[in-house]
Coordinates of C-alpha atoms and ligand atoms in Angstrom, one line a residue:
X1 CA 0.2 -0.3 -0.4
X2 CA 2.9 2.4 0.7
X3 CA 5.1 0.5 -0.8
X4 CA 6.8 3.9 -3.3
X5 CA 6.5 6.1 0.7
X6 CA 8.7 3.9 1.8
X7 CA 11.0 3.5 -1.2
X8 CA 11.3 6.7 -0.7
X9 CA 12.2 6.6 2.6
X10 CA 14.5 4.3 2.4
X11 CA 15.9 6.5 -0.4
X12 CA 16.8 8.8 1.7
X13 CA 18.2 7.1 5.1
X14 CA 20.4 4.9 3.6
X15 CA 22.1 3.0 5.9
X16 CA 19.6 3.8 8.3
X17 CA 16.3 2.2 7.2
X18 CA 16.4 -1.6 5.7
X19 CA 13.1 -2.7 3.7
X20 CA 12.7 -5.9 3.2
X21 CA 9.7 -7.0 1.2
X22 CA 8.6 -10.7 1.5
X23 CA 5.8 -11.6 -0.3
X24 CA 4.3 -15.0 -0.2
X25 CA 2.9 -16.0 -3.5
X26 CA 5.1 -14.4 -6.2
X27 CA 8.9 -15.9 -6.5
X28 CA 12.0 -13.9 -5.6
X29 CA 15.3 -14.5 -6.9
X30 CA 15.6 -14.8 -3.0
X31 CA 13.8 -18.3 -1.7
X32 CA 13.6 -16.4 2.1
X33 CA 11.4 -13.9 0.9
X34 CA 9.2 -15.9 -1.4
X35 CA 6.3 -17.3 0.7
X36 CA 4.5 -17.1 4.0
X37 CA 6.1 -14.5 7.0
X38 CA 5.2 -18.0 9.2
X39 CA 7.6 -18.3 12.2
X40 CA 10.3 -20.4 11.1
X41 CA 10.5 -17.7 7.6
X42 CA 10.5 -14.9 10.5
X43 CA 12.9 -17.0 12.5
X44 CA 15.4 -17.3 9.5
X45 CA 15.4 -13.8 8.2
X46 CA 15.9 -12.5 12.1
X47 CA 18.9 -14.9 12.1
X48 CA 20.5 -13.3 9.4
X49 CA 19.0 -9.2 9.5
X50 CA 18.1 -8.6 13.2
X51 CA 19.5 -10.8 15.7
X52 CA 16.8 -10.7 18.1
X53 CA 19.0 -9.0 20.3
X54 CA 20.0 -6.3 19.0
X55 CA 16.3 -5.0 19.0
X56 CA 15.1 -2.9 21.1
X57 CA 11.3 -2.6 19.8
X58 CA 9.1 -5.1 17.4
X59 CA 6.6 -4.0 15.8
X60 CA 4.0 -6.4 14.7
X61 CA 0.8 -6.4 12.5
X62 CA -0.5 -8.1 10.1
X63 CA -3.2 -10.6 10.5
X64 CA -3.7 -13.2 13.4
X65 CA -2.0 -15.7 12.2
X66 CA 0.5 -14.4 11.6
X67 CA 1.1 -11.9 14.5
X68 CA 1.1 -14.5 17.1
X69 CA 3.1 -16.7 15.7
X70 CA 6.3 -13.9 15.4
X71 CA 5.1 -13.3 18.9
X72 CA 5.6 -16.6 20.6
X73 CA 8.8 -17.3 18.3
X74 CA 10.3 -13.7 20.1
X75 CA 8.6 -15.4 23.8
X76 CA 10.7 -18.6 22.7
X77 CA 13.8 -16.1 22.1
X78 CA 13.7 -14.7 25.3
X79 CA 12.2 -11.3 24.1
X80 CA 10.1 -9.0 26.9
X81 CA 6.8 -9.5 26.3
X82 CA 6.6 -5.5 26.9
X83 CA 8.7 -4.5 24.1
X84 CA 6.6 -6.3 21.4
X85 CA 4.2 -3.9 20.0
X86 CA 1.3 -5.3 17.3
X87 CA -1.4 -4.4 15.8
X88 CA -3.8 -7.4 14.2
X89 CA -6.1 -6.2 11.4
X90 CA -8.0 -9.7 10.5
X91 CA -9.2 -12.5 12.8
X92 CA -9.9 -15.5 10.2
X93 CA -13.4 -16.6 11.7
X94 CA -12.4 -20.6 12.0
X95 CA -8.5 -18.7 14.2
X96 CA -11.6 -17.7 17.3
X97 CA -15.1 -18.4 16.5
X98 CA -17.5 -16.9 17.7
X99 CA -21.4 -17.9 18.4
X100 CA -24.3 -15.7 17.4
X101 CA -26.8 -14.1 19.9
X102 CA -30.2 -14.4 19.8
X103 CA -31.8 -11.6 21.3
X104 CA -35.9 -11.7 22.8
X105 CA -35.8 -7.4 23.6
X106 CA -39.3 -8.1 24.9
X107 CA -38.0 -10.3 27.9
X108 CA -37.2 -8.9 31.3
X109 CA -33.7 -6.3 31.7
X110 CA -31.6 -9.4 33.0
X111 CA -28.6 -6.2 32.9
X112 CA -28.9 -2.0 32.7
X113 CA -26.2 -0.8 31.5
X114 CA -24.8 3.3 31.5
X115 CA -23.8 4.1 28.7
X116 CA -21.5 7.5 29.1
X117 CA -21.0 9.4 25.1
X118 CA -20.5 12.5 23.9
X119 CA -21.3 13.7 27.3
X120 CA -25.2 12.1 26.8
X121 CA -25.9 9.9 29.5
X122 CA -27.9 6.6 28.0
X123 CA -29.8 3.9 30.5
X124 CA -29.7 1.2 29.0
X125 CA -31.5 -2.2 29.5
X126 CA -30.3 -5.6 28.8
X127 CA -32.0 -8.5 27.8
X128 CA -29.4 -11.0 28.0
X129 CA -26.2 -10.8 29.5
X130 CA -25.4 -12.8 26.2
X131 CA -25.1 -10.4 24.3
X132 CA -22.3 -8.0 23.5
X133 CA -22.7 -4.1 25.3
X134 CA -22.0 -2.6 22.0
X135 CA -25.0 -4.8 20.2
X136 CA -27.4 -3.4 23.0
X137 CA -25.9 0.1 23.5
X138 CA -26.3 0.6 19.3
X139 CA -30.1 -0.2 19.4
X140 CA -30.5 3.1 21.2
X141 CA -27.8 5.5 20.7
X142 CA -26.6 3.7 17.2
X143 CA -23.8 6.9 17.0
X144 CA -21.5 4.4 19.1
X145 CA -18.2 4.2 17.6
X146 CA -17.4 0.8 16.3
X147 CA -15.4 -1.0 13.4
X148 CA -14.5 -4.5 12.9
X149 CA -16.8 -5.8 16.2
X150 CA -14.0 -8.8 16.0
X151 CA -12.2 -6.9 19.0
X152 CA -9.3 -6.1 16.6
X153 CA -9.2 -2.5 15.8
X154 CA -10.1 -0.7 19.5
X155 CA -12.5 1.4 18.1
X156 CA -15.1 0.9 20.5
X157 CA -13.1 1.2 23.5
X158 CA -14.5 2.5 27.1
X159 CA -13.3 2.9 29.5
X160 CA -15.4 0.4 33.2
X161 CA -16.6 2.9 34.9
X162 CA -18.3 0.6 37.3
X163 CA -19.5 -3.0 38.0
X164 CA -17.9 -5.9 35.8
X165 CA -17.9 -7.3 32.4
X166 CA -16.3 -10.7 30.7
X167 CA -14.7 -9.1 27.1
X168 CA -14.8 -12.0 24.8
X169 CA -11.3 -11.7 22.9
X170 CA -9.1 -8.8 22.7
X171 CA -6.3 -8.1 20.4
X172 CA -6.8 -4.4 20.0
X173 CA -6.1 -3.3 24.2
X174 CA -2.8 -3.5 25.5
X175 CA -2.3 -5.5 29.0
X176 CA -1.3 -2.0 30.8
X177 CA -5.0 -0.7 29.5
X178 CA -7.2 -3.7 30.5
X179 CA -5.8 -3.4 34.3
X180 CA -6.6 0.4 34.3
X181 CA -10.4 -0.2 33.3
X182 CA -10.6 0.3 29.4
X183 CA -13.0 -2.5 27.5
X184 CA -13.7 -3.5 24.4
X185 CA -17.9 -2.9 24.0
X186 CA -18.2 -5.7 21.0
X187 CA -16.4 -8.1 23.2
X188 CA -18.0 -6.9 26.7
X189 CA -20.9 -8.5 28.5
X190 CA -22.3 -8.3 31.6
X191 CA -20.9 -9.9 34.5
X192 CA -23.0 -7.4 37.6
X193 CA -26.4 -6.2 37.3
X194 CA -25.2 -2.7 36.4
X195 CA -22.8 -1.5 34.4
X196 CA -21.4 1.7 33.6
X197 CA -19.1 2.1 30.3
X198 CA -17.5 5.7 29.9
X199 CA -16.5 6.1 26.2
X200 CA -14.9 10.1 26.8
X201 CA -13.4 9.1 29.6
Ligands
FES301 S1 -15.2 -2.4 17.4 FE1 -13.3 -3.2 16.7 S2 -12.7 -3.9 18.1 FE2 -14.7 -3.6 19.3

């Protein structure tokens, strides 16, 4: 996507920036640069171009399988997880399936969720705790932010102000953010009967 921009940067900072293109389907002169970036290929590339003890920070971006494979490889090599950052842009359903939830909107409330968004507070009655808080919120606050609904992009992040939720999956938040009470609304389900989220915090 940014092929030309990256080439420009490489040419401008010769000696400081090294760029390697690994193409999964297009054959290249060097065998190492052709094929999937699985842990075995990543290990071989690192051994030649970036031994793990020469790297300060790792930034991994790609589909779920590639990123988690590289993370496992780095963990095995003794890299501290605090120096490994990731952005996952696609999660195949077979890697993390989720059952659909049928909601009877006329059923009595199983949980009460209070949402603060853009300075306006809304109380939402959830008929079932199996539904995600985002889905329940969208019925009355269609302005609630979201994008992937898969726990990947982080667009639906909000701060848990009170109550308790459980998240199905989280590929977007760092452990420190989770510890600080940030949750993904698209993955969150109420555990307590009352929950309050603040999107503005
Ligand atoms: S909408 Fe993408 S993580 Fe929730």
